[in-house]
PDB file of C-alpha atoms in Angstrom:
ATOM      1  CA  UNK M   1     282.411 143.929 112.901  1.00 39.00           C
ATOM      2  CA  UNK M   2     285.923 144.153 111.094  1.00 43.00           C
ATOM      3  CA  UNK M   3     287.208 148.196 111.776  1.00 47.00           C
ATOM      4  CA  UNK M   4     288.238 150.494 109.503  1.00 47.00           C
ATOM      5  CA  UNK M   5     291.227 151.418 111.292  1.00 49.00           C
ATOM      6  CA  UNK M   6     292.949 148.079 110.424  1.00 54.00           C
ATOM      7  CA  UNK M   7     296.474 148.935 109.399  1.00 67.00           C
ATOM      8  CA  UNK M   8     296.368 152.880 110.344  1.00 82.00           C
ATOM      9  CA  UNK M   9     298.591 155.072 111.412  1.00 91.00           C
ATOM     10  CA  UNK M  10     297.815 155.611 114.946  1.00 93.00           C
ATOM     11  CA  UNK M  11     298.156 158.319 117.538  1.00 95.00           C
ATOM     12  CA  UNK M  12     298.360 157.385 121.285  1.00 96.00           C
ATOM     13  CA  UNK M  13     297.673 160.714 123.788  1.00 96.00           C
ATOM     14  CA  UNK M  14     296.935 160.876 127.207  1.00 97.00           C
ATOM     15  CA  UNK M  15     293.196 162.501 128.094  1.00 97.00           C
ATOM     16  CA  UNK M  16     293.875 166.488 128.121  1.00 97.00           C
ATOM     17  CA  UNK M  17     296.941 166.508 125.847  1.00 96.00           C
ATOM     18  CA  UNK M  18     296.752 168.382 122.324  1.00 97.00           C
ATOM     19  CA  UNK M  19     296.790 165.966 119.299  1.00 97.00           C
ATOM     20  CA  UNK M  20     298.133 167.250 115.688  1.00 97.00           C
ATOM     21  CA  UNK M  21     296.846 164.645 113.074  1.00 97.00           C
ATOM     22  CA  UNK M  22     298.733 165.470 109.951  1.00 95.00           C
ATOM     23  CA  UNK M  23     297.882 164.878 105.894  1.00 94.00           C
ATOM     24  CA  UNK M  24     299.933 165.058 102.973  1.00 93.00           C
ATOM     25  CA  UNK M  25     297.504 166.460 100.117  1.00 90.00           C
ATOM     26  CA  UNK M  26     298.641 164.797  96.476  1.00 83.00           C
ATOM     27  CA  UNK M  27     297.137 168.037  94.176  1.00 87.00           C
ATOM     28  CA  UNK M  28     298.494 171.205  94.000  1.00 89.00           C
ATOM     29  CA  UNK M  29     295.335 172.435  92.356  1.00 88.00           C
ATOM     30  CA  UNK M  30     293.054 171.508  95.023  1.00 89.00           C
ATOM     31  CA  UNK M  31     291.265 174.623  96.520  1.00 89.00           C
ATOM     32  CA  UNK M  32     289.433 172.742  99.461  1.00 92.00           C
ATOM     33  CA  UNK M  33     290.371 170.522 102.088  1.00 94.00           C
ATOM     34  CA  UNK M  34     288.076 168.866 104.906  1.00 95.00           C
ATOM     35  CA  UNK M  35     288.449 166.861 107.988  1.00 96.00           C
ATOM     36  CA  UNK M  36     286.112 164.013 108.939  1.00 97.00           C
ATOM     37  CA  UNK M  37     285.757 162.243 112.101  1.00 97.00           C
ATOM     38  CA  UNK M  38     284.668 158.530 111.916  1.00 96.00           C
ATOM     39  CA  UNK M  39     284.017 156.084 115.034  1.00 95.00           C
ATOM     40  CA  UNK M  40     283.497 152.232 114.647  1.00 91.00           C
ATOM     41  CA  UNK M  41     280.769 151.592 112.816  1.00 90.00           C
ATOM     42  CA  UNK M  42     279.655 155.002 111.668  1.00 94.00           C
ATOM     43  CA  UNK M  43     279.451 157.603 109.199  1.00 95.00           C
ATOM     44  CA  UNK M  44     282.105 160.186 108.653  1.00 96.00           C
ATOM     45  CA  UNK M  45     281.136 163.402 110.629  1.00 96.00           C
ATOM     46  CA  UNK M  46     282.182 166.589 109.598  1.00 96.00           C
ATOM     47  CA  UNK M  47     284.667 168.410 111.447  1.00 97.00           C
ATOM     48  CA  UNK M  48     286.399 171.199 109.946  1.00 97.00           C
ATOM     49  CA  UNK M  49     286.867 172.409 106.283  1.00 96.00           C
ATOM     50  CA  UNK M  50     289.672 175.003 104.841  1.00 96.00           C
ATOM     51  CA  UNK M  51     289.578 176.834 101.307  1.00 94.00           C
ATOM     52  CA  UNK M  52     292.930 177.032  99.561  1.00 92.00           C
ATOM     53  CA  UNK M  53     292.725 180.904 100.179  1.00 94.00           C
ATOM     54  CA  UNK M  54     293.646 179.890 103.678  1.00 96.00           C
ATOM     55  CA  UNK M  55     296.572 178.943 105.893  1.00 97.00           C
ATOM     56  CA  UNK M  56     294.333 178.603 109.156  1.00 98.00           C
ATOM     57  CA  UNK M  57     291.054 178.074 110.477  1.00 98.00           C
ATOM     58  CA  UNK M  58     289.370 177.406 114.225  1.00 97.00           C
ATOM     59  CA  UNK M  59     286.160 175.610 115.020  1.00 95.00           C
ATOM     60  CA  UNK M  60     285.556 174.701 118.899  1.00 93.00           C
ATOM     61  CA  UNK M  61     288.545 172.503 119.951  1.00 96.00           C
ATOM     62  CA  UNK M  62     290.253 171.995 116.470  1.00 98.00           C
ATOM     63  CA  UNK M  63     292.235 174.146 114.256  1.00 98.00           C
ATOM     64  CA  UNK M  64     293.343 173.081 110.944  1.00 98.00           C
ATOM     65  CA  UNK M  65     296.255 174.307 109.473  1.00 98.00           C
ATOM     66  CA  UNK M  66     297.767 174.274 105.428  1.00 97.00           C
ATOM     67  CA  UNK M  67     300.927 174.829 103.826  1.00 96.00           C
ATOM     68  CA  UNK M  68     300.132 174.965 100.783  1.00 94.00           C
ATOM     69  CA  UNK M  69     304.233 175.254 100.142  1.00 94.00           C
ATOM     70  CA  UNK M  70     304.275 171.494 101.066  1.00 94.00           C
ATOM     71  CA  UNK M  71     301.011 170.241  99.924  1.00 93.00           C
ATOM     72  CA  UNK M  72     300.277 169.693 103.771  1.00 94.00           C
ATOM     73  CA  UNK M  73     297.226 169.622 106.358  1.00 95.00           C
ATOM     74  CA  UNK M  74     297.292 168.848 109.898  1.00 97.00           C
ATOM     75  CA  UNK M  75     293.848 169.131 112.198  1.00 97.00           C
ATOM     76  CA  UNK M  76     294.983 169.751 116.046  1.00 98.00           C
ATOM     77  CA  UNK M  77     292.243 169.396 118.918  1.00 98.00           C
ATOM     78  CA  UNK M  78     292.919 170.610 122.115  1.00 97.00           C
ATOM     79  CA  UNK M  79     292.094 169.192 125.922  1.00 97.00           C
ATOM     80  CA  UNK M  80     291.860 165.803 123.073  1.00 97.00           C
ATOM     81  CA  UNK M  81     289.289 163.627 124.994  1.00 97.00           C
ATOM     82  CA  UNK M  82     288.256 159.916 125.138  1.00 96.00           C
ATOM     83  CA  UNK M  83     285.304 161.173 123.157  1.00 96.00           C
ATOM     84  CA  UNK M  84     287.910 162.224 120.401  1.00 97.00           C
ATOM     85  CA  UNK M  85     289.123 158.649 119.884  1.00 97.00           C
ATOM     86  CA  UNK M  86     288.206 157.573 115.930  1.00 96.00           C
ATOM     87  CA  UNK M  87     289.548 157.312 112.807  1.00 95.00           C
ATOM     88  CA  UNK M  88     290.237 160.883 111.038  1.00 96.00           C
ATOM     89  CA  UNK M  89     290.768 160.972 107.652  1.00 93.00           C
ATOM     90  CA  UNK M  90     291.501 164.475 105.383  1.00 94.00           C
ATOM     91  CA  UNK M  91     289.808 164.806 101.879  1.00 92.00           C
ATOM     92  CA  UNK M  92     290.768 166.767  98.781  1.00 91.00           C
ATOM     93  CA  UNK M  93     288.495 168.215  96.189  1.00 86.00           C
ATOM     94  CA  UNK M  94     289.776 166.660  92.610  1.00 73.00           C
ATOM     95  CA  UNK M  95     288.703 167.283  89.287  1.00 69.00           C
ATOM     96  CA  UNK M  96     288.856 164.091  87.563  1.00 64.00           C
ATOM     97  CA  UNK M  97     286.116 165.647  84.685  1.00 61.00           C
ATOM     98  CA  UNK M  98     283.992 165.652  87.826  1.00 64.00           C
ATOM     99  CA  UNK M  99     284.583 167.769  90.687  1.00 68.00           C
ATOM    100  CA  UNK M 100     284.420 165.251  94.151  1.00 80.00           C
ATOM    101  CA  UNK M 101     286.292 164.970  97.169  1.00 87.00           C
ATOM    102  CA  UNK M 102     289.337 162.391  97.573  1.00 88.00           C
ATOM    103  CA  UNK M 103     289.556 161.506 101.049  1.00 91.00           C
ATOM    104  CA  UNK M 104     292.764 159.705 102.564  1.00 90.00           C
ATOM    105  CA  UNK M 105     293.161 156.567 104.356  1.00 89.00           C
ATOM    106  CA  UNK M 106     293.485 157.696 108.000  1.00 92.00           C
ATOM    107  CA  UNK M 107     294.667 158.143 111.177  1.00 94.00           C
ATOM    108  CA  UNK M 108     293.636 156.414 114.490  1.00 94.00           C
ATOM    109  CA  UNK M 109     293.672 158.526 117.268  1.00 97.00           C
ATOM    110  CA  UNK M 110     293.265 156.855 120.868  1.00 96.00           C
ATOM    111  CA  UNK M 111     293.179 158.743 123.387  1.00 96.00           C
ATOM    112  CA  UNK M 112     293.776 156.934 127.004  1.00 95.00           C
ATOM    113  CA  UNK M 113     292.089 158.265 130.580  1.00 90.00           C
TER     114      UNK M 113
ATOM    115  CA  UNK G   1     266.222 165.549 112.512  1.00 60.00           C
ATOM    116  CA  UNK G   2     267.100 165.877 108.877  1.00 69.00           C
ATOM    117  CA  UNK G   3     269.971 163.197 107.992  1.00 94.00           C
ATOM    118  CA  UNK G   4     270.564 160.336 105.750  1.00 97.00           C
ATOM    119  CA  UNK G   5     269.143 157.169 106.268  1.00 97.00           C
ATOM    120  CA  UNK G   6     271.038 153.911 105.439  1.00 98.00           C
ATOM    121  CA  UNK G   7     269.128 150.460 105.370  1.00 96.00           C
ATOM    122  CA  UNK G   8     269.770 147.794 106.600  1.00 96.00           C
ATOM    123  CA  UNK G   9     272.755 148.089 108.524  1.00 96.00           C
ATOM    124  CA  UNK G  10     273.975 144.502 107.895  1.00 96.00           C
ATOM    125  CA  UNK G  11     273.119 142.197 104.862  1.00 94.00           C
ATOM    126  CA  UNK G  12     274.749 138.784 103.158  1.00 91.00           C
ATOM    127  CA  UNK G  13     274.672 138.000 100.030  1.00 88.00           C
ATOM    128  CA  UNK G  14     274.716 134.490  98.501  1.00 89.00           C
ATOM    129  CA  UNK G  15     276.904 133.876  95.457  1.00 84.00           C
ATOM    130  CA  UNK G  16     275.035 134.659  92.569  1.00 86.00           C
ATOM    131  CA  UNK G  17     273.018 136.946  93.917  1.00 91.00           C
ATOM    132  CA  UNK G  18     272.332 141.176  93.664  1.00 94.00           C
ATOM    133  CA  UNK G  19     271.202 142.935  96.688  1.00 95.00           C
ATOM    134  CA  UNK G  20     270.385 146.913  96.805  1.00 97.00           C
ATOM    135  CA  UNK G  21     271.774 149.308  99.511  1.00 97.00           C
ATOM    136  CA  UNK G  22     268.933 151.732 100.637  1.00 98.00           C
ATOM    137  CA  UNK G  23     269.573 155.869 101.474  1.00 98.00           C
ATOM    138  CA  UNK G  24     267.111 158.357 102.054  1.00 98.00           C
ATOM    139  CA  UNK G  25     267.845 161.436 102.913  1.00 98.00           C
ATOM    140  CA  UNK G  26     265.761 164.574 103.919  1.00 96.00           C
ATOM    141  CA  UNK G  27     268.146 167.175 104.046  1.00 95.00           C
ATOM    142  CA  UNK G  28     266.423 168.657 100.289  1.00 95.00           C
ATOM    143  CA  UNK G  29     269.828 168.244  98.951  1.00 94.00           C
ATOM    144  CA  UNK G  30     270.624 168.077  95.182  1.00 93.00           C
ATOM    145  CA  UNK G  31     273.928 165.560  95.039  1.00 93.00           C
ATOM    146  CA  UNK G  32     274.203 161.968  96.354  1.00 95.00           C
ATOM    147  CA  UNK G  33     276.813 159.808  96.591  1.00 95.00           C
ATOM    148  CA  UNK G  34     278.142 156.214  97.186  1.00 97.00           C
ATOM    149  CA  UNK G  35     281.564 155.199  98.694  1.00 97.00           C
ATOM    150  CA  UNK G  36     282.785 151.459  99.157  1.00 97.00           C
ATOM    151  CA  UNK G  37     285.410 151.386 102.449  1.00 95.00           C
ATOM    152  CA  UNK G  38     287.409 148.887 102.902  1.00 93.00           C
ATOM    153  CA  UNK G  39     289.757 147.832 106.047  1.00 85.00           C
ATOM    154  CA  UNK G  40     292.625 150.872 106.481  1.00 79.00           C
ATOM    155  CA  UNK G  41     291.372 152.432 103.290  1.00 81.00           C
ATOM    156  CA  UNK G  42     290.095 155.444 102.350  1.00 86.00           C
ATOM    157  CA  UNK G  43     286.792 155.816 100.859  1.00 93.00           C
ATOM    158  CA  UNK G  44     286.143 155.183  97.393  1.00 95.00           C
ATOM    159  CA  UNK G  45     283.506 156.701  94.930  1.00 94.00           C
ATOM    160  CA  UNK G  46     281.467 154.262  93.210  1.00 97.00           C
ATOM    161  CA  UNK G  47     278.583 156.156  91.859  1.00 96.00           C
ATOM    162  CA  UNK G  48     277.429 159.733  92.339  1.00 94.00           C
ATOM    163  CA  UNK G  49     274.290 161.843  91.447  1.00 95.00           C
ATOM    164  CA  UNK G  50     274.167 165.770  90.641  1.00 91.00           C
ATOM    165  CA  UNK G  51     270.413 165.960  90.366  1.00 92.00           C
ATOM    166  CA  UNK G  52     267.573 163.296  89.745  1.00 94.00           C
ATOM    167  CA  UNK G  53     267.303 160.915  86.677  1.00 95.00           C
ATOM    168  CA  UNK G  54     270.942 161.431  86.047  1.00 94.00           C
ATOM    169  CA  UNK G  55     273.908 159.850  87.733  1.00 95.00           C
ATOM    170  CA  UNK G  56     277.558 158.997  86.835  1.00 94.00           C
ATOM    171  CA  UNK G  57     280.426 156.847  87.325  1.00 95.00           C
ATOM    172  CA  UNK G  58     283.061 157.069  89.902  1.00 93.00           C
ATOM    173  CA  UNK G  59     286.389 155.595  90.338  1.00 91.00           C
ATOM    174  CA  UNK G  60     285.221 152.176  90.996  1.00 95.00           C
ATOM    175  CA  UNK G  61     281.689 151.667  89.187  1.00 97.00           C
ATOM    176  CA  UNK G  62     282.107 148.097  87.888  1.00 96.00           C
ATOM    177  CA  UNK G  63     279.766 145.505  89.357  1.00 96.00           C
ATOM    178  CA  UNK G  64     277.328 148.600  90.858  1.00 97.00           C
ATOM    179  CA  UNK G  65     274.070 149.539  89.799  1.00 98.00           C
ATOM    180  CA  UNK G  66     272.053 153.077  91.180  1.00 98.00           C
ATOM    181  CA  UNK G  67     269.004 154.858  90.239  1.00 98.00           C
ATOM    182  CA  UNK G  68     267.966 158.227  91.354  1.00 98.00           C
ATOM    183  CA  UNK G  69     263.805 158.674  90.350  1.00 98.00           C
ATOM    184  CA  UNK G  70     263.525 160.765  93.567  1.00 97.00           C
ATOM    185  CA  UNK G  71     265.381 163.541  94.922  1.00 97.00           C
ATOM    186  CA  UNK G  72     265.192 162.133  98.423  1.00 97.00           C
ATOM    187  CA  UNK G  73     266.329 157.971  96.932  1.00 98.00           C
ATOM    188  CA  UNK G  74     269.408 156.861  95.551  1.00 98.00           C
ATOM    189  CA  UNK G  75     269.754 152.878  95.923  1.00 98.00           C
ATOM    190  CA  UNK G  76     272.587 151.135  95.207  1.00 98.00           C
ATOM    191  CA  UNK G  77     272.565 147.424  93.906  1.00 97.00           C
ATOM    192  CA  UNK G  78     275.553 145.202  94.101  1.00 96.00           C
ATOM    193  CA  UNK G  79     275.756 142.860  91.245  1.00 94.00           C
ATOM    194  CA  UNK G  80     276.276 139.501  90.996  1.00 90.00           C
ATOM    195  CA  UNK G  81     279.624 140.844  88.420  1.00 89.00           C
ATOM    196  CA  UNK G  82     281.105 142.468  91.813  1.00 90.00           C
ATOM    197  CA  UNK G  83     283.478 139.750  92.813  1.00 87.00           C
ATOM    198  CA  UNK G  84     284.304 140.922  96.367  1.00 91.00           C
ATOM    199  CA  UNK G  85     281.486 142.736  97.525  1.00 93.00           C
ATOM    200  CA  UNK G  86     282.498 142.181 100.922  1.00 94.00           C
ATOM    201  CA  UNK G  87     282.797 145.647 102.469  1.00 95.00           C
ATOM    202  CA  UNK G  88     281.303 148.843 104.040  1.00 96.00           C
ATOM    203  CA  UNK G  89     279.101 151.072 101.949  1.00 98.00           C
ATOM    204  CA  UNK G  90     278.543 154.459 102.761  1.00 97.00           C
ATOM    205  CA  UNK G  91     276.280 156.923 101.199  1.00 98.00           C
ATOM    206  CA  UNK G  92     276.713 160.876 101.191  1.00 96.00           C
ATOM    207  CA  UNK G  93     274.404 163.610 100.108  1.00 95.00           C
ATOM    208  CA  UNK G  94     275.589 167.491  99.531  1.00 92.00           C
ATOM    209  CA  UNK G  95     273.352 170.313  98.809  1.00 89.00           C
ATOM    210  CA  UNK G  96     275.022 170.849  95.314  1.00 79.00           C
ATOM    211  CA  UNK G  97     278.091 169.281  93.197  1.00 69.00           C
ATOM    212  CA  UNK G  98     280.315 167.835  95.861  1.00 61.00           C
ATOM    213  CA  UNK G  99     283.574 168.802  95.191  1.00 71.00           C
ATOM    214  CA  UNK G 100     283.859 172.187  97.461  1.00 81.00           C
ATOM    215  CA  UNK G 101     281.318 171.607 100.314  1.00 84.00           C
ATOM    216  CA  UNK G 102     280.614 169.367 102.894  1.00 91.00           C
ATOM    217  CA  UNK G 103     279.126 166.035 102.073  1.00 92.00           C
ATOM    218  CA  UNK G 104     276.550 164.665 105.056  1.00 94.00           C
ATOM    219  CA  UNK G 105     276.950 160.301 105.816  1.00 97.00           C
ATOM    220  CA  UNK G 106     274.898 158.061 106.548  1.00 97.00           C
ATOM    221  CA  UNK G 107     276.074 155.516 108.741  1.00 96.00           C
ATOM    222  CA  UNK G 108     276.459 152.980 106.676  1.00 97.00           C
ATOM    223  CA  UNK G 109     275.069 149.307 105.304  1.00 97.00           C
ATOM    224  CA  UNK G 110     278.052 146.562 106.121  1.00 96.00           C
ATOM    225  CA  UNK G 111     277.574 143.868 103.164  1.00 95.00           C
ATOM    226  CA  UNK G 112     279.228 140.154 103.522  1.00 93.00           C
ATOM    227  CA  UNK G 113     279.426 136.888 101.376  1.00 87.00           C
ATOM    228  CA  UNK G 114     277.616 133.954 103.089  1.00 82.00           C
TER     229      UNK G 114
END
């Protein structure tokens, strides 16, 4: 079937390296950001989320960081594995008279042996 | 395992035609959502339910149909009006309002034009 990466940014690391996937958030009023981990064919998974009220937090293997200063989210996994290689995107939370998340469009990460 | 359940995971659709996107999900939670995702795109709302016999619009409702008579249902149903249907749909539950909490995926129902 046709992937969603198409067209992504991509990010080639070698097996064992640490890999920084970066964002760029459009809202300054968003108060909660969230990773999401997507291989071909799949669902999102859940990865990591982050409240505004936060520069930093660490799950196993990933740590996600924002500048709020910059409107700016990166998600960094370390000892990145072939396991890791999918699509990543970040989501916002947006009021738009509804309160929903706003993901972005995403970044390929492939991660060689 | 509690999770969403998408059905089927492939389906065509002849011009002319509507077709409806099954999700189940057992995970007791109140909200429920449906994304279209297109090639290198991110995903986009289409319809979304707080709690059951209401739903609303998202960004990108034209063409879409949902109902929600069950807490654990919330089928979606492409019209014929929905000129490129031709994409992935994904469907997302949360246990309230989605906008500050996780939402849980199914894994998806890819729909193509024959």
């Amino acid at each position: 079937g046709e992937s969603v990466g198409l067209h992504l940014p991509t990010l080639s690391v070698q097996e064992g390296d640490n890999s920084i996937i970066n964002c760029a958030y459009s809202n300054s009023a968003s108060d909660y950001f969230i990773w999401y981990k997507q291989e071909s064919g799949k669902g999102p998974q859940f990865i990591i989320d982050i409240r505004s009220n936060m520069d930093k937090r660490q799950g196993q293997r990933v740590t996600v960081l924002l500048n709020k200063t910059v409107k700016h989210l990166s998600l960094q996994i370390a000892a990145t594995q072939p396991g890791d290689s999918a699509v990543y995107f970040c989501a916002e939370n947006m009021d738009k008279g509804y309160s929903t998340l706003t993901f972005g469009k995403g970044t390929m990460l492939l991660v060689s042996p | 395992d509690g999770g969403i359940t998408q059905s089927p995971k492939y389906l065509f659709r002849k011009e002319g035609q509507n077709v409806t996107l099954s999700c189940e999900q057992n995970l007791n939670h109140d909200a429920m959502y449906w994304y279209r995702q297109d090639p290198g795109q991110g995903l986009r709302l289409i319809y979304y339910s707080q709690i059951v016999n209401d739903f609303q619009k998202g960004d990108i409702a034209e063409g879409y149909s949902v109902s929600r008579e069950k807490k654990e249902s919330f089928p979606l149903t492409v019209t014929s009006a929905q000129k490129n249907p031709t994409a992935f749909y994904l469907c997302a539950s949360s246990p309230g309002q989605g906008g500050r909490q996780p939402q849980h995926f199914g894994d998806g129902t890819r729909l193509s034009i024959l």
